[in-house]
Short mmCIF file of C-alpha atoms in Angstrom, two decimals:
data_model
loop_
_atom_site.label_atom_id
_atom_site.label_comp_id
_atom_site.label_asym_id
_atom_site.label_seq_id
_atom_site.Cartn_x
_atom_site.Cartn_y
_atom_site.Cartn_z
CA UNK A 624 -20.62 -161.98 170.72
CA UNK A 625 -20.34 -158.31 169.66
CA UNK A 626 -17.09 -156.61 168.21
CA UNK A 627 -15.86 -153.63 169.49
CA UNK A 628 -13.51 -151.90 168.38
CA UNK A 629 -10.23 -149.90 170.73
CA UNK A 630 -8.19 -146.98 169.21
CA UNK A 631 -6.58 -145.15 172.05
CA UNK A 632 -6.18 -141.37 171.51
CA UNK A 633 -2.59 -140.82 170.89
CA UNK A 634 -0.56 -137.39 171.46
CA UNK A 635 -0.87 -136.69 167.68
CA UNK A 636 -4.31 -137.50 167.65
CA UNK A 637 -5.00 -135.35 170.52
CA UNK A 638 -3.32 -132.59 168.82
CA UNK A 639 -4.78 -132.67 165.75
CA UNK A 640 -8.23 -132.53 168.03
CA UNK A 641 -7.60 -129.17 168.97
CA UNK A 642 -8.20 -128.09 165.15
CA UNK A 643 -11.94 -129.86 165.84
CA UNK A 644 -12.44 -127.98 168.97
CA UNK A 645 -11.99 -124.78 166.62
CA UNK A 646 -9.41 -123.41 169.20
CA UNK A 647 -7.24 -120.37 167.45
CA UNK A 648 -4.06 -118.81 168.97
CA UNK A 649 -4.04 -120.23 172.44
CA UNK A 650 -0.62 -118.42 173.00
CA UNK A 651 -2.84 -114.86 172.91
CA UNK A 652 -5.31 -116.66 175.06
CA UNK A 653 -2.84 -117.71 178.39
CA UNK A 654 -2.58 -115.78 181.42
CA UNK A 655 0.64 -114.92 182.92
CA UNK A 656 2.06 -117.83 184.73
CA UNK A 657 4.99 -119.93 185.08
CA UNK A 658 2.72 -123.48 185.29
CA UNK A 659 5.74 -125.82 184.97
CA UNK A 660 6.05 -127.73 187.77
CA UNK A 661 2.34 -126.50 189.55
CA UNK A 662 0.86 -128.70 186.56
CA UNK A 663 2.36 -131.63 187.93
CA UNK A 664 0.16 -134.38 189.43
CA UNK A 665 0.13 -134.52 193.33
CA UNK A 666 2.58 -137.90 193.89
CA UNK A 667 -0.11 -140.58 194.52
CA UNK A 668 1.29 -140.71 198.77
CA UNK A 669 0.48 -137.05 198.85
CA UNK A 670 -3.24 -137.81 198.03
CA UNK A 671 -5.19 -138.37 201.05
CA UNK A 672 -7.65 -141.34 201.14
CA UNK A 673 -10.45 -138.43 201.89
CA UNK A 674 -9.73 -134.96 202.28
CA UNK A 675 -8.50 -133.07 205.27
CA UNK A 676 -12.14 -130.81 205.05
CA UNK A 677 -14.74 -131.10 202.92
CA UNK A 678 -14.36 -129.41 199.71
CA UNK A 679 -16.61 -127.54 197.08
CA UNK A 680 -16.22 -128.76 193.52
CA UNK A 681 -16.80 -126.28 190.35
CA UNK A 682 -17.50 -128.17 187.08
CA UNK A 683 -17.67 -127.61 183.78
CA UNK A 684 -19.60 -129.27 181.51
CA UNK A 685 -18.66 -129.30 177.47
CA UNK A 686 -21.10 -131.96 176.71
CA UNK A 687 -24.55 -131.84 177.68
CA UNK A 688 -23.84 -134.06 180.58
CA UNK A 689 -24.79 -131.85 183.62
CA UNK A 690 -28.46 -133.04 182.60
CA UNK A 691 -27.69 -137.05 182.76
CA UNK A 692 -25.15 -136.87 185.59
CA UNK A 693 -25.51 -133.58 187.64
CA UNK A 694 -27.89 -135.61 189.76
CA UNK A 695 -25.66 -138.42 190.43
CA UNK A 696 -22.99 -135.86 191.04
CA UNK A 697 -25.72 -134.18 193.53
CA UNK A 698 -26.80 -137.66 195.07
CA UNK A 699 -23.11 -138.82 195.83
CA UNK A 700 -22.23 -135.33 197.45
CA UNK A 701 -25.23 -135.22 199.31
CA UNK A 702 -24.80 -138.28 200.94
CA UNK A 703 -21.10 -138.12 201.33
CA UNK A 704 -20.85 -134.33 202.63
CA UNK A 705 -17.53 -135.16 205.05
CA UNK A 706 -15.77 -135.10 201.61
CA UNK A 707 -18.21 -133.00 199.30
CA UNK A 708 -19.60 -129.60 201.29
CA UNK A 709 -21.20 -128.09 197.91
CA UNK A 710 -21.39 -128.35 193.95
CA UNK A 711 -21.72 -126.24 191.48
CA UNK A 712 -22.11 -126.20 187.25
CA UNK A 713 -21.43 -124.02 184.80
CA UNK A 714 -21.63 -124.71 180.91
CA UNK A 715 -19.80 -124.46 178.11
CA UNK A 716 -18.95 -125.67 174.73
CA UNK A 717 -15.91 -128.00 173.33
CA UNK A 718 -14.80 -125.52 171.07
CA UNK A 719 -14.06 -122.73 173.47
CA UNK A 720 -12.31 -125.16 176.41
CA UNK A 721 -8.89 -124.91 175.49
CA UNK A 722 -8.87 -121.01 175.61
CA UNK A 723 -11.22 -121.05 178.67
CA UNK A 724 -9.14 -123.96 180.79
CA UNK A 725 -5.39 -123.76 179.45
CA UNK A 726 -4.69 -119.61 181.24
CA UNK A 727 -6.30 -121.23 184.50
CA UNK A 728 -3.75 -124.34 184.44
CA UNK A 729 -0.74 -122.30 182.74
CA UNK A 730 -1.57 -119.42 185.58
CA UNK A 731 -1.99 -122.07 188.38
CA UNK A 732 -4.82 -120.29 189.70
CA UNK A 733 -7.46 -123.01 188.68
CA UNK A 734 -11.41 -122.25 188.66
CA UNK A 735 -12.60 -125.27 187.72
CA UNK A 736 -11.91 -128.18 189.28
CA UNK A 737 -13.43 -130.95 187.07
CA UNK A 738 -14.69 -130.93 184.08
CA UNK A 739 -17.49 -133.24 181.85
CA UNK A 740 -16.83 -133.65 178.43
CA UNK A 741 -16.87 -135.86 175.26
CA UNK A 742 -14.34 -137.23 173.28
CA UNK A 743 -13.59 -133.91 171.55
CA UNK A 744 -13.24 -131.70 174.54
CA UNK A 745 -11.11 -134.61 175.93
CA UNK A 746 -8.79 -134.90 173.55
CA UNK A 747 -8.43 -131.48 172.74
CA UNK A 748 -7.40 -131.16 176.43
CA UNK A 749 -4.67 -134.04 176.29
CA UNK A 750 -3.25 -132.19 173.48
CA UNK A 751 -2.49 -128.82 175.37
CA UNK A 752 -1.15 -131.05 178.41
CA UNK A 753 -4.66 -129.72 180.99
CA UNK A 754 -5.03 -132.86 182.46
CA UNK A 755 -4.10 -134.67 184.97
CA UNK A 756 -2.79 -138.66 183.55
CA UNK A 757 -6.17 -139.99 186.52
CA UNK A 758 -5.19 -143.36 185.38
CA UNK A 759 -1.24 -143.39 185.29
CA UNK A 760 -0.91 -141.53 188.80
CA UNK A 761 -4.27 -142.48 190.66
CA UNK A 762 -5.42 -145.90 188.76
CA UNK A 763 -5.67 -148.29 192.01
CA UNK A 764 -8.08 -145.24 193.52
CA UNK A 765 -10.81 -145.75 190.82
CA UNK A 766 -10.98 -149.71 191.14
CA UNK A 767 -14.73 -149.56 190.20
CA UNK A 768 -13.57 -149.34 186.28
CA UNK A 769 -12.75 -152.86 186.36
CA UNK A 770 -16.45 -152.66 186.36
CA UNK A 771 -17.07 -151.03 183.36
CA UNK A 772 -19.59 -152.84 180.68
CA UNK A 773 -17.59 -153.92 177.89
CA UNK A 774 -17.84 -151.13 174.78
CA UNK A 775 -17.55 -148.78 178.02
CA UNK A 776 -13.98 -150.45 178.56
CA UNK A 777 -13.37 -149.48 174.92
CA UNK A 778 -14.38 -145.92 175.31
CA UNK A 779 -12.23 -145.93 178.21
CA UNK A 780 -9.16 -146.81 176.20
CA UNK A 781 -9.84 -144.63 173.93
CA UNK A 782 -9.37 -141.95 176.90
CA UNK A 783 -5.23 -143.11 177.32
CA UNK A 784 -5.66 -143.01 180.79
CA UNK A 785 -6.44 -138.92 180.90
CA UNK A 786 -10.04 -139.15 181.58
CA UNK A 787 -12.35 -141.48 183.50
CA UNK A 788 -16.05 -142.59 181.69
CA UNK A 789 -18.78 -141.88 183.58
CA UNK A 790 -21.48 -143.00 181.33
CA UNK A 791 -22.23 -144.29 177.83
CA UNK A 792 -24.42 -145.65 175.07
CA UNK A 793 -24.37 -146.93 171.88
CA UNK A 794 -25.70 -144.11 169.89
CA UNK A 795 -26.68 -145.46 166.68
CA UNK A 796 -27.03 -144.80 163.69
CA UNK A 797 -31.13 -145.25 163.82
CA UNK A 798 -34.12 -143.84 161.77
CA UNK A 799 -37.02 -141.76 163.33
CA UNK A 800 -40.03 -140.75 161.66
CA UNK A 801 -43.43 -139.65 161.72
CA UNK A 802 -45.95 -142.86 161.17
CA UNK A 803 -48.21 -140.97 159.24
CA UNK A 804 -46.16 -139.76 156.66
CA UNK A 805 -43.24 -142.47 156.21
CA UNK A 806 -45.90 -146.04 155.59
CA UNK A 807 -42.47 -147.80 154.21
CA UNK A 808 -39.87 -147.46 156.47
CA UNK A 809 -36.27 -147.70 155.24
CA UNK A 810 -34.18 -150.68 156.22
CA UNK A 811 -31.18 -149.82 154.16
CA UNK A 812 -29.23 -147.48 152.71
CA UNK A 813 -30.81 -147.89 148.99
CA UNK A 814 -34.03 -148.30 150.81
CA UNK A 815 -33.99 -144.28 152.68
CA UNK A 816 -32.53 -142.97 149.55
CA UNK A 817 -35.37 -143.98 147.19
CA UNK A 818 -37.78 -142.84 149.91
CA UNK A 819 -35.62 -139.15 149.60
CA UNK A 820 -35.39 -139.05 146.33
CA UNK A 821 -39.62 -139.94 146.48
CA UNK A 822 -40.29 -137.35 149.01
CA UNK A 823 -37.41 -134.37 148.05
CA UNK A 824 -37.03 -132.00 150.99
CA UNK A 825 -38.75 -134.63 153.56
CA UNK A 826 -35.59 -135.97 154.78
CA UNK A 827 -32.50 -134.81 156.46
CA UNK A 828 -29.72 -134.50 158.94
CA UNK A 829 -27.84 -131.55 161.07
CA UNK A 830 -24.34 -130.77 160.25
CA UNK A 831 -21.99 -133.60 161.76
CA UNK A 832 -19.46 -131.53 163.42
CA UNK A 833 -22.60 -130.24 165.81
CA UNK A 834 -24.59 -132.51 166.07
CA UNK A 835 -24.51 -135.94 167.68
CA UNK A 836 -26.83 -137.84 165.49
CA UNK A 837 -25.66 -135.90 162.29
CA UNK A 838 -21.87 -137.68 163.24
CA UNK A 839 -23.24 -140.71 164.36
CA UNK A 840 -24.59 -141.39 160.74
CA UNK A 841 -21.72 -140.23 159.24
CA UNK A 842 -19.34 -142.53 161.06
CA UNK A 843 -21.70 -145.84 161.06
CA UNK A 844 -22.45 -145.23 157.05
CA UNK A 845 -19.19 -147.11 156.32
CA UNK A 846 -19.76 -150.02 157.93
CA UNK A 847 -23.37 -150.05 156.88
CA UNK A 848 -21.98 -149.66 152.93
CA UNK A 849 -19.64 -152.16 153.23
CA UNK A 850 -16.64 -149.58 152.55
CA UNK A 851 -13.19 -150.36 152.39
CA UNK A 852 -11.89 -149.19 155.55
CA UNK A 853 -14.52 -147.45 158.05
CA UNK A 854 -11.50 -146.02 160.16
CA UNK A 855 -10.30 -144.02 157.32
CA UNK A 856 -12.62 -141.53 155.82
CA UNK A 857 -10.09 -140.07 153.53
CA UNK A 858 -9.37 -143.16 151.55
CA UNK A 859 -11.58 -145.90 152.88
CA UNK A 860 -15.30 -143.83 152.30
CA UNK A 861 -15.80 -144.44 148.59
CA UNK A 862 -19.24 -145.61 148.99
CA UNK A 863 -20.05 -143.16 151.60
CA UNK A 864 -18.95 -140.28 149.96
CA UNK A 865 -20.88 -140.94 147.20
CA UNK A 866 -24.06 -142.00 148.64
CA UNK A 867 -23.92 -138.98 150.87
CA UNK A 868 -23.66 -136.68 147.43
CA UNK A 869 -26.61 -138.66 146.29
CA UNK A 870 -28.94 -138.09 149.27
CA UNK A 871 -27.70 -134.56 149.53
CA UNK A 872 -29.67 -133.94 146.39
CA UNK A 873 -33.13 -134.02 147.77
CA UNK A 874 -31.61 -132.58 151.12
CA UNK A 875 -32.84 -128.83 151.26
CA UNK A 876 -30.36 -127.41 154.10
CA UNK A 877 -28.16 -128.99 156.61
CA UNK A 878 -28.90 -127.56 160.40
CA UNK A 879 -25.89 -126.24 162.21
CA UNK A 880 -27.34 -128.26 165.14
CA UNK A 881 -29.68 -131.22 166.79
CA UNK A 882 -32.05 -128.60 168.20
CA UNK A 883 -32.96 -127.52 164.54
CA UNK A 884 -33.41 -130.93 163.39
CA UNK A 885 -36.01 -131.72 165.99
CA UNK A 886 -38.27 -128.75 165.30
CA UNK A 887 -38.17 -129.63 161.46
CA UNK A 888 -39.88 -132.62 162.65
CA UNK A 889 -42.09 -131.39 165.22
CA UNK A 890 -43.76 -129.04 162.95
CA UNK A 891 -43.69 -130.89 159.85
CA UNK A 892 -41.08 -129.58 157.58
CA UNK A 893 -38.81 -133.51 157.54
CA UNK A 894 -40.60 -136.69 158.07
CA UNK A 895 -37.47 -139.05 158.08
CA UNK A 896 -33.67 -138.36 160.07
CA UNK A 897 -31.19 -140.41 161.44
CA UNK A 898 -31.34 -140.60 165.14
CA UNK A 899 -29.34 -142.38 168.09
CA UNK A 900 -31.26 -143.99 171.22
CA UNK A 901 -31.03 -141.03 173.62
CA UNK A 902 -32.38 -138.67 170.62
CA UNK A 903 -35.11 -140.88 169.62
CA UNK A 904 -36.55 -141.01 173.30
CA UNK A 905 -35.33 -137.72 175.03
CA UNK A 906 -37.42 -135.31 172.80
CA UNK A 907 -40.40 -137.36 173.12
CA UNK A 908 -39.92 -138.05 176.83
CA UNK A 909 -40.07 -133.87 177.33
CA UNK A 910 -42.73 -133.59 174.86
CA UNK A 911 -40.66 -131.29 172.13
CA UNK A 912 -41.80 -134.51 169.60
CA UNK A 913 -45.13 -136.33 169.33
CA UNK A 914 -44.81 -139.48 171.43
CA UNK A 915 -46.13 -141.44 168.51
CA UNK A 916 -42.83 -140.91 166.56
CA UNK A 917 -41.53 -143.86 165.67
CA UNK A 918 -37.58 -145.48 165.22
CA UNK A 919 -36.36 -148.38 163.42
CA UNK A 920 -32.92 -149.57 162.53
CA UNK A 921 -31.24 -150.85 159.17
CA UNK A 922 -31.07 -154.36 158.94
CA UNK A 923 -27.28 -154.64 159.08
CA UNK A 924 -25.65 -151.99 160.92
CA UNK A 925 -22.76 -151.39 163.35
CA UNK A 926 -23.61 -149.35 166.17
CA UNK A 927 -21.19 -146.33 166.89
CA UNK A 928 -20.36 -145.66 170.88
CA UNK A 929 -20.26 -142.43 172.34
CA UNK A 930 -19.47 -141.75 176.36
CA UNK A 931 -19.09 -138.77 178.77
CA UNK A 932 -15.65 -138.63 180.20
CA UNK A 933 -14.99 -136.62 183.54
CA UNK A 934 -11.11 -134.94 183.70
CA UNK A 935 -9.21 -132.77 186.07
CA UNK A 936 -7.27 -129.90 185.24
CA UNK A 937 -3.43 -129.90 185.60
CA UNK A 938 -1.99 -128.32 188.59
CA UNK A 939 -5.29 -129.36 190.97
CA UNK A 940 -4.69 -129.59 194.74
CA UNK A 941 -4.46 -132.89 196.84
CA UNK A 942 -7.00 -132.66 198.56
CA UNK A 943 -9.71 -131.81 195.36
CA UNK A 944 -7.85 -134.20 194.21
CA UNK A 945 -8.92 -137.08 196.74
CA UNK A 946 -12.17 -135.96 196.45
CA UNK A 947 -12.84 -136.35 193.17
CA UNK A 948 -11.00 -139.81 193.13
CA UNK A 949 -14.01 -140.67 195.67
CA UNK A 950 -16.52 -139.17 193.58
CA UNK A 951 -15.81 -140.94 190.37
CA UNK A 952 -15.37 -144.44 192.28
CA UNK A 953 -18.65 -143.40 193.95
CA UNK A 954 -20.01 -142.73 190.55
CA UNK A 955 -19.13 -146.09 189.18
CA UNK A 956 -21.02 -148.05 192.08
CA UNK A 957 -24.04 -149.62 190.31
CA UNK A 958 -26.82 -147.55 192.68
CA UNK A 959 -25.51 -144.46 191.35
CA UNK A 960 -24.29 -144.97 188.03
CA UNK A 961 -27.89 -146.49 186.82
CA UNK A 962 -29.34 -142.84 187.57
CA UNK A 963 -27.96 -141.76 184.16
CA UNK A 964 -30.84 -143.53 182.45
CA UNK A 965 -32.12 -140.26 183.59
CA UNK A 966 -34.70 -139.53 180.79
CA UNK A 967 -33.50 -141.52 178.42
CA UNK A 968 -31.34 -138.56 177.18
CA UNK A 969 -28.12 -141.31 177.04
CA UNK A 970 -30.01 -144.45 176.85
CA UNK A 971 -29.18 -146.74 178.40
CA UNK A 972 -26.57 -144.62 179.89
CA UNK A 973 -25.23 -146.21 182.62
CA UNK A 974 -21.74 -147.43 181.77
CA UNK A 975 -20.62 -150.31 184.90
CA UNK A 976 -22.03 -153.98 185.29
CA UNK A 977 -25.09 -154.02 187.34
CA UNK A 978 -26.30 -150.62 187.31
CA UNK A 979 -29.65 -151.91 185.89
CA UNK A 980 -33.09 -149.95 185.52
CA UNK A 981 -34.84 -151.08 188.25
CA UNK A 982 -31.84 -149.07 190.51
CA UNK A 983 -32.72 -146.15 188.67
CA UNK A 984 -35.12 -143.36 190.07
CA UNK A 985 -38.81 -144.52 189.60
CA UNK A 986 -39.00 -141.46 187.43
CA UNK A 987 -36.33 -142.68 184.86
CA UNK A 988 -38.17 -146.47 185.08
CA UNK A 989 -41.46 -144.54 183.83
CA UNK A 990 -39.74 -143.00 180.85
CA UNK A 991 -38.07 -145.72 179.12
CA UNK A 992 -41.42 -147.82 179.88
CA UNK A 993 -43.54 -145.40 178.34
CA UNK A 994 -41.08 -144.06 175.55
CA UNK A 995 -38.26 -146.70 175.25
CA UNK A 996 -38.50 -148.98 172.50
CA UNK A 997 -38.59 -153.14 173.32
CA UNK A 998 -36.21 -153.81 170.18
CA UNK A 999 -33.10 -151.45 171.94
CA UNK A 1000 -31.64 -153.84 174.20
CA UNK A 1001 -31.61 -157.14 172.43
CA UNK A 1002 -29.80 -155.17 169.30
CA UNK A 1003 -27.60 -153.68 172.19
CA UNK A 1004 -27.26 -156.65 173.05
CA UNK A 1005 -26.55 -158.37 169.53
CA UNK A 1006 -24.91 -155.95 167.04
CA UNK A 1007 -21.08 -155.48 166.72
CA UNK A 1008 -20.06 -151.88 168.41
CA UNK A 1009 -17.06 -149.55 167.19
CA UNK A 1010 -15.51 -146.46 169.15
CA UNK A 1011 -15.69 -143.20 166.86
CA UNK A 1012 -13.28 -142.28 164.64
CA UNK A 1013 -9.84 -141.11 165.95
CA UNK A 1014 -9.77 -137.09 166.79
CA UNK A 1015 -7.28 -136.20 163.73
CA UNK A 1016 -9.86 -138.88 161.48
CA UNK A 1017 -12.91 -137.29 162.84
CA UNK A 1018 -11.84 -133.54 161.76
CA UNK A 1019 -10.85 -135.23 158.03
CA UNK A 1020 -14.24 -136.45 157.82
CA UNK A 1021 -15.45 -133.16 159.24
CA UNK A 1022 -13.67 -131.39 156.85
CA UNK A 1023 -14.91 -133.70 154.16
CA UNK A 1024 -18.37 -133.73 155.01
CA UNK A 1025 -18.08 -129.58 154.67
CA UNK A 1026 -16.55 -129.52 151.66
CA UNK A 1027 -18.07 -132.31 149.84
CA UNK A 1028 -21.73 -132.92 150.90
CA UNK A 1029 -22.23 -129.52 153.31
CA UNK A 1030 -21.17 -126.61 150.61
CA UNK A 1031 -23.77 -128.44 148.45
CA UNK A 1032 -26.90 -128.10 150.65
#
């Protein structure tokens, strides 16, 4: 039986998420605007089981997750166009969401009407009131959560009830590396710091505050080391704080981002980086690493979740509203959730009971046959799981991290 762990994000937490997101003076950022009572969620009996018309959808996506779950978004709209007429994306980044989303809500002129986003985007969001409570007001609509596999159920508590999970995995941390160059591979902490300290400038990670795999390390470290309180990286990270000064030493430069990290191994420059599922098999699957690369993981770890959250901006009309009730139910139903195995970008990725590979597109079968690993789901399976580090935590150990390990690099 695994553990997993369930912090829900609080107001205070949220708050404090903002300062993550790097949002500055969001009073210099709103549009004119009363808001007030247009940011209001439609009364539940206001919300139409389908929509009078079909409606178009605008989303924005904070997270990467157009890639894994446009085409699910696509599928479901295509074949349900009575309530979906069109869909379109744009892009963005967490950082700048709160100054792009909070005029449109504050204004009540909204332009996007749902938007895709991780845990920092999320709770960035709750704490500058932009979404709608989906749970609190529209629960009974979205009965496909009772669904949800069980570290997804713990992601989704983590939401307090603002956002709904659409997919997830458990991330990592992991090791890749390149065969020919790493013939011991590291199955523990001592273990990857003698091989770094052996092979100085062959080993390293992206900044954690950008990077998925670079935060994933950071946050599984403490359970890995045995520290005194993994949830607290200000006073329970002894161990970690220290080994990460101690690796930083034959650590040339720390990447701003993932992207960095996996050219310094395509063209030689690191041998050796902590990885998560979707980044061991995602770079290989589109040929940006050798599909030889190899992955392994520590002999005693705890593997840290991540998900992708949709949310709704305040002040949305009934009738989007109803639709996108029916298009996140729709995207929980096991046929169309198991599309976000996609290419292996999330793996597994699909976040509901039953929404198993052989439902997913023949094209997403081929990938995680050819480039999945046959050791993934029985440690899925078998290792304890723990939800990330609470927002306000997460931008102490951010904060940290620069100070600490970062300046030194």
């Amino acid at each position: 039986m695994t553990s997993i762990s369930r912090r829900p994000i609080t107001r205070r937490a949220a708050t404090t998420g903002i300062v993550a997101a790097g949002v500055v003076g969001l009073a210099a950022c709103t549009a004119p605007g009363e808001g007030g009572d247009s940011s209001e969620p439609a009364p539940a009996e206001d919300v139409p089981e389908t929509p009078s018309e079909a409606v178009s959808l605008n989303i924005f996506d904070v997270a990467g997750g157009q890639k894994e779950l446009g085409p699910m978004i696509e599928k479901w709209a295509e074949d349900n166009p009575e309530i979906i007429s069109s869909v379109s994306f744009e892009s963005g980044d967490a950082p700048s969401l709160v100054g792009q989303i909070k005029p449109q809500v504050d204004s009540g002129r909204l332009e996007v009407d749902m938007v895709l986003t991780g845990n920092d985007g999320l709770s960035a969001g709750i704490g500058s009131d932009l979404w709608v409570p989906l749970i609190e007001s529209y629960g009974d609509r979205l009965s496909n959560q009772d669904t949800y596999l069980e570290p997804a159920a713990a992601m989704q508590e983590l939401a307090s009830g603002y956002g709904a999970v659409v997919s997830y995995y458990p991330s990592g941390p992991l090791l890749q590396y390149n065969p020919e160059k790493v013939e011991e591979v590291p199955t523990t902490p001592e273990d990857l710091l003698a091989w770094a300290e052996a092979h100085p400038g062959k080993f390293g990670y992206a900044r954690p505050a950008n990077s998925g795999p670079g935060r994933t390390f950071l946050m599984g470290l403490p359970y890995i080391l045995g520290d005194s309180d993994p949830q607290d990286p200000e006073n329970g990270w002894e161990k970690t704080w220290e080994y990460l000064k101690n690796i930083g030493q034959y650590i040339d430069s720390y990447p701003s981002g993932t992207g960095q990290v996996i050219s310094n191994m395509a063209d030689g420059t690191w041998d050796l980086i902590p990885t998560t599922t979707g980044w061991d098999i995602n770079p290989r699957a589109t040929g940006q690493l050798p599909a030889e690369f190899e992955a392994a993981p520590f002999d005693e770890f705890t593997w840290v979740t991540d998900a992708h959250y949709a949310v709704v901006p305040a002040g949305q009309s009934a009738d989007k509203i109803s639709a996108i009730l029916n298009l996140l139910n729709g995207m929980l139903e096991p046929e169309y959730n198991a599309m976000a195995y996609d290419e292996g970008y999330f793996y597994p990725g699909p976040a509901v009971e039953g929404a198993t590979l052989d439902l997913a597109p023949e094209s997403s079968q081929k990938v995680v046959e050819e480039f999945g690993r046959d050791w993934y789901d029985e440690l899925i399976e078998s290792a304890p799981k723990e939800t990330p580090l609470e927002p306000d935590l997460m931008v102490t150990a951010f904060d940290l991290w620069d100070r600490q390990v970062g300046s030194e690099g």
